[in-house]
Short mmCIF file of C-alpha atoms and ligand atoms in Angstrom, two decimals:
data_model
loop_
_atom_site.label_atom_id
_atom_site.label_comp_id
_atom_site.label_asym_id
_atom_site.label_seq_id
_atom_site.Cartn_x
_atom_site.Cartn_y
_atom_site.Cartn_z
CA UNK A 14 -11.31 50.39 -29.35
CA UNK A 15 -12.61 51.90 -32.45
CA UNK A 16 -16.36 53.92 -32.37
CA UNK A 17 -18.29 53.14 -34.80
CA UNK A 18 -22.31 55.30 -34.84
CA UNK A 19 -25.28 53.14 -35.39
CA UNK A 20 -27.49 55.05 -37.56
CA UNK A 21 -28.05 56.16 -40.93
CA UNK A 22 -28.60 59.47 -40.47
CA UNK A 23 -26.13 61.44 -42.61
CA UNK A 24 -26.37 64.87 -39.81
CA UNK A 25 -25.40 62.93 -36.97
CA UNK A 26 -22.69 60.72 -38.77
CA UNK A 27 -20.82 64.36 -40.39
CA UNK A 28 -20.75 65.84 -36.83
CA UNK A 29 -18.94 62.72 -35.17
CA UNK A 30 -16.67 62.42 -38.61
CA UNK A 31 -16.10 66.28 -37.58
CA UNK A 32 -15.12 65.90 -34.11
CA UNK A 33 -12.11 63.32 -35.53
CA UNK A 34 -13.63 60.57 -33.47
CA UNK A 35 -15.31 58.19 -35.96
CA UNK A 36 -14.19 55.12 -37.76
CA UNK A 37 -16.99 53.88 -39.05
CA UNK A 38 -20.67 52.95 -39.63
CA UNK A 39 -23.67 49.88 -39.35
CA UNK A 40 -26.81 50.23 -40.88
CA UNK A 41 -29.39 48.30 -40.85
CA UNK A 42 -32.78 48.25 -42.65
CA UNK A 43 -34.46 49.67 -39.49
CA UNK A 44 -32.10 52.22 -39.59
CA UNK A 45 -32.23 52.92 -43.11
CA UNK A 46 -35.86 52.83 -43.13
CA UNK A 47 -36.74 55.13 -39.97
CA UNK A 48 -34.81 57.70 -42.30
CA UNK A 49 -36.73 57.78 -45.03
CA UNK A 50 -34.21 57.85 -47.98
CA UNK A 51 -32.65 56.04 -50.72
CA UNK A 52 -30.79 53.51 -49.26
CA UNK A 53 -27.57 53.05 -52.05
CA UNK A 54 -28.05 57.19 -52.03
CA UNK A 55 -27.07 57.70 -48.16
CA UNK A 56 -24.28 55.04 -48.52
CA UNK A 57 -22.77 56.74 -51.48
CA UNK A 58 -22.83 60.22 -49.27
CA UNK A 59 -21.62 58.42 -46.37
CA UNK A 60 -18.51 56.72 -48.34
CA UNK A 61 -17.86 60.35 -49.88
CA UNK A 62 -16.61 61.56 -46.80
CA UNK A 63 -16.07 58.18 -43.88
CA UNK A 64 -13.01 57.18 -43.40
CA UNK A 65 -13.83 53.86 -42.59
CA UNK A 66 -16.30 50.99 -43.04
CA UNK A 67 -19.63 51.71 -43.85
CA UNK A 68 -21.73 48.56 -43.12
CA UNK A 69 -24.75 47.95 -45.28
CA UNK A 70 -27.23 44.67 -44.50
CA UNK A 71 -29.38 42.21 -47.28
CA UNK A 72 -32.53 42.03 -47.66
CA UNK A 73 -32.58 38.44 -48.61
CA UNK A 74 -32.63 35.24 -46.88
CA UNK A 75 -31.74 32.74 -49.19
CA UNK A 76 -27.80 32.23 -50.10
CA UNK A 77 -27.70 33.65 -53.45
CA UNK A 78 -29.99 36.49 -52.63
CA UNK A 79 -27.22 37.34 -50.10
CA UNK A 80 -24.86 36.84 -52.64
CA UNK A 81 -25.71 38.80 -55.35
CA UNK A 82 -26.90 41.63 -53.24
CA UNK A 83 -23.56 41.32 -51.49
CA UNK A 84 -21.79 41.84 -54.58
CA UNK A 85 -24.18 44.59 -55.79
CA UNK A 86 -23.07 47.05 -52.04
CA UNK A 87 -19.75 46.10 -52.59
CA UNK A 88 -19.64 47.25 -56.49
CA UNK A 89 -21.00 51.02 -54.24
CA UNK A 90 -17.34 51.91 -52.71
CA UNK A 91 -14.71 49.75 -51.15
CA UNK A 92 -15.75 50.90 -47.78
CA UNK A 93 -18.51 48.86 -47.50
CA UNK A 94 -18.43 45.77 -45.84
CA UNK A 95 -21.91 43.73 -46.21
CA UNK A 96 -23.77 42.87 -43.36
CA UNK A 97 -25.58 38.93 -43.35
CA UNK A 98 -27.52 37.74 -40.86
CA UNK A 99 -26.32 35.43 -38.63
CA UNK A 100 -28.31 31.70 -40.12
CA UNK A 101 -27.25 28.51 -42.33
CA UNK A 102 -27.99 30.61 -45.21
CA UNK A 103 -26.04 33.42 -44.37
CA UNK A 104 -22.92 31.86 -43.72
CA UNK A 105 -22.83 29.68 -47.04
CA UNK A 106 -23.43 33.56 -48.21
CA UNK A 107 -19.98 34.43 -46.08
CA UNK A 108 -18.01 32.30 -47.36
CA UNK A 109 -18.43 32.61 -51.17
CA UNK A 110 -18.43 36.61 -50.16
CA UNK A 111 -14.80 36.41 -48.79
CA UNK A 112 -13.37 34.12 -51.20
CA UNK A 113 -14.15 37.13 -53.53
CA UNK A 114 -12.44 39.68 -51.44
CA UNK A 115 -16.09 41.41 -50.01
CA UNK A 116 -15.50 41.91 -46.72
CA UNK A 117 -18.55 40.82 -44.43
CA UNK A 118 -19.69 41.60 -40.85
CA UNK A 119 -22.18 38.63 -39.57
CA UNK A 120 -24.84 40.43 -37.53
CA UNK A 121 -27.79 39.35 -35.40
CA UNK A 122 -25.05 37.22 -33.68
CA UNK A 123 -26.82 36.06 -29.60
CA UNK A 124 -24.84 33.20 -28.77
CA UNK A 125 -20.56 31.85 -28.49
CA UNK A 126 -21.18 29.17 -30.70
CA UNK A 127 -23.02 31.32 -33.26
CA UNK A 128 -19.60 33.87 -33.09
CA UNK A 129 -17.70 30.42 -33.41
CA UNK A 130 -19.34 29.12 -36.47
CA UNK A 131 -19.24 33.08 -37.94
CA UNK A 132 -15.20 33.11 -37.80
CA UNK A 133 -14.84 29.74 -38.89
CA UNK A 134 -16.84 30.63 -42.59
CA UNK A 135 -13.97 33.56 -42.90
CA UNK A 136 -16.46 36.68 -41.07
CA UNK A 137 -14.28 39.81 -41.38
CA UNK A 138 -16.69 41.23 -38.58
CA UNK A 139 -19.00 39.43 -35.82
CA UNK A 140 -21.93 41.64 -33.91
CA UNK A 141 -23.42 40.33 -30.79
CA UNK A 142 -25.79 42.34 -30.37
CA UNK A 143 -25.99 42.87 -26.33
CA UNK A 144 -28.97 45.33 -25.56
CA UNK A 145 -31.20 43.04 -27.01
CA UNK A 146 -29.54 39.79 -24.78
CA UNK A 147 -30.16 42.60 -21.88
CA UNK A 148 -34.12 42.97 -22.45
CA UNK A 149 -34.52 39.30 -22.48
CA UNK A 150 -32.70 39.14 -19.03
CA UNK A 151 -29.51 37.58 -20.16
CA UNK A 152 -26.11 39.05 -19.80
CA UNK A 153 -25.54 40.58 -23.13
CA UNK A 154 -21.85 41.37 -22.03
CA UNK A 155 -21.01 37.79 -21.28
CA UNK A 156 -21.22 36.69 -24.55
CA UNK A 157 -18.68 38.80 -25.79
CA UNK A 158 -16.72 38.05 -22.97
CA UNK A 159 -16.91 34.25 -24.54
CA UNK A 160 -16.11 35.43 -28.00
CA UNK A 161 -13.20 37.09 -27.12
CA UNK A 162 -11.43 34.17 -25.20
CA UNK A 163 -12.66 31.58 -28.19
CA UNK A 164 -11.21 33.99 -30.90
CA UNK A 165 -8.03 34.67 -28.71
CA UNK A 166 -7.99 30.99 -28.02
CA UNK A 167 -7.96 30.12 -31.72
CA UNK A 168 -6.47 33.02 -33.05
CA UNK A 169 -9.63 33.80 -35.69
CA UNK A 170 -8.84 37.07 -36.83
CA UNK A 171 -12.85 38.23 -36.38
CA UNK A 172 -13.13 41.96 -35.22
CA UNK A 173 -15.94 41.67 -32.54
CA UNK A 174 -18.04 44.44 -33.24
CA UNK A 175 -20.10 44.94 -30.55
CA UNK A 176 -23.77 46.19 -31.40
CA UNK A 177 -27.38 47.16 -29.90
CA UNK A 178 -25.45 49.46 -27.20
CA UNK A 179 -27.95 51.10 -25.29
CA UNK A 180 -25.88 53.40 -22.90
CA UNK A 181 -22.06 54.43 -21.34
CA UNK A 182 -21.70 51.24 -19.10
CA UNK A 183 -22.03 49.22 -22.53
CA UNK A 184 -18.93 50.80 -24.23
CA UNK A 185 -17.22 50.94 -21.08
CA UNK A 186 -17.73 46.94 -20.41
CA UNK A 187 -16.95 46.20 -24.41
CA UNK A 188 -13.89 48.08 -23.77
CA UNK A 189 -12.63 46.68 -20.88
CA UNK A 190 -13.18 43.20 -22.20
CA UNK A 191 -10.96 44.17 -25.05
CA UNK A 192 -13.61 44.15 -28.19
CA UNK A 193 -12.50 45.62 -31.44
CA UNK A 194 -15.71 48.03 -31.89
CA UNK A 195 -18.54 49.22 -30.37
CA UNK A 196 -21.20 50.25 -32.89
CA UNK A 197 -23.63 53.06 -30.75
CA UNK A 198 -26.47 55.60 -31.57
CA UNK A 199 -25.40 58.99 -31.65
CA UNK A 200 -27.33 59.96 -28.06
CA UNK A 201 -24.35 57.03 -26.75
CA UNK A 202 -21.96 58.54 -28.17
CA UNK A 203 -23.08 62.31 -26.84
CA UNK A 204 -22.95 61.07 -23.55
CA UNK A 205 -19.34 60.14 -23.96
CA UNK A 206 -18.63 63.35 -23.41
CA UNK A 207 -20.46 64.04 -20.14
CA UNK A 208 -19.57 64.67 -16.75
CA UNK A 209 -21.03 66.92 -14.02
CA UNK A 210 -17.72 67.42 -12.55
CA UNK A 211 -15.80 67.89 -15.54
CA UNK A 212 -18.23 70.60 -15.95
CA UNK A 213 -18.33 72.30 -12.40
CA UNK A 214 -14.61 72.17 -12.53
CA UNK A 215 -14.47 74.29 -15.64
CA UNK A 216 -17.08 76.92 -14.24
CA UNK A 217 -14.67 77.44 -11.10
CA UNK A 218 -12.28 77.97 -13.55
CA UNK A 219 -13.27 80.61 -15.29
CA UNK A 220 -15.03 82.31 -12.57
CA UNK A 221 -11.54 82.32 -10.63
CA UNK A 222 -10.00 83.78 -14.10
CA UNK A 223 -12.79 86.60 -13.94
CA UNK A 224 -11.86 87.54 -10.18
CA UNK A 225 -8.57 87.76 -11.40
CA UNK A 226 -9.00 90.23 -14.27
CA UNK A 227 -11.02 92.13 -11.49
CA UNK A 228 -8.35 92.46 -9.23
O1 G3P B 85 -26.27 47.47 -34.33
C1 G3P B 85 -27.44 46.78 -34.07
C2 G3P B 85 -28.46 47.70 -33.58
O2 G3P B 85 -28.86 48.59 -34.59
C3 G3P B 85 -29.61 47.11 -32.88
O3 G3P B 85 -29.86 47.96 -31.85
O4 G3P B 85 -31.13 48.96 -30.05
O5 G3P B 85 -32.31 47.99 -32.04
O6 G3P B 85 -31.22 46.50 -30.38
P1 G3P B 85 -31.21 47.84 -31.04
#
């Protein structure tokens, strides 16, 4: 499964391109804005040194809007794949995107049929987004779940990118169902790395070593 971080701050994305363990990036205008920069500025740094996608959303809501700012990101670096949201409007924008080579990830994705409809109008990415399904008290996981046997079941070629990961369990469910991505924040990714015993286990270690040397 490949890790993408969800964030567009240009610190936390270098240190996880550092550790080797990154293949890509999602924005989105919360994101961007919560940083306080120029947006086509941070994905120009962030294509200088990602070796992957780096997902940038529209603004507009209305097909051409989508369009043309579509084509505009895409004109940035041919890492970028434009986000649209997922609604009528957005996936007239899809199509006419992908016919033109732009590769497109359909976000704000909460239901099966919505993933369905995504694939079918040529989505190079789909993102149910499952933290928010959770806070609503649905299964966020299940839908994914779904996606995955109606993409295997039609052979769509969709990556599911799952998105709105809140903690471990999330990655470890998206990647035991098989998804192509999970998108996190960096304090998901951090904790990745964590166990108490994997820690414990390396003190004994190297306190054994030291009694060692003493002897
Ligand atoms: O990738 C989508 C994500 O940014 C939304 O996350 O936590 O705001 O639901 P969240």
């Amino acid at each position: 499964m490949k890790i993408f971080l969800d964030t567009a701050n240009v610190k936390e994305i270098r240190e996880a391109h550092e550790l080797g363990l990154l293949d890509g990036v999602t924005t989105n205008p919360s994101l961007v804005s919560k940083e306080g920069h120029d947006f086509h500025e941070v994905l120009r740094e962030l294509c200088s040194f990602v070796n992957g996608p780096v997902n940038a959303e529209v603004l507009s809501v209305d097909g051409n809007g989508m369009v043309s700012e579509g084509r505009t990101l895409s004109k940035i670096h041919k890492n970028i794949v434009v986000k649209i949201p997922l609604i009528k409007e957005g996936l007239k924008a899809v199509k006419i995107l992908r016919g033109e080579g732009i590769r497109v990830n359909v976000t704000l994705c909460f239901s099966p049929t919505q993933a369905l409809l995504a694939a079918k109008a040529g989505a190079s990415y789909i993102s149910p987004f499952i933290g928010r399904l959770d806070d609503v008290s649905e299964v966020g996981m299940d839908i994914v779940r779904d996606i995955k046997t109606i993409y295997s079941n039609y052979g769509f070629k969709t990556e599911i990118l799952v998105a709105s990961i809140r903690h471990p369990l999330h990655v470890l469910e998206a990647a035991k169902i098989g998804a192509d991505i999970a998108t996190m924040p960096f304090e998901v990714f951090n904790k990745l790395f964590n166990h108490p015993l994997t820690d414990i286990g390396l003190a004994r270690f190297l306190s054994d070593w030291e009694k060692l040397k003493k002897k």
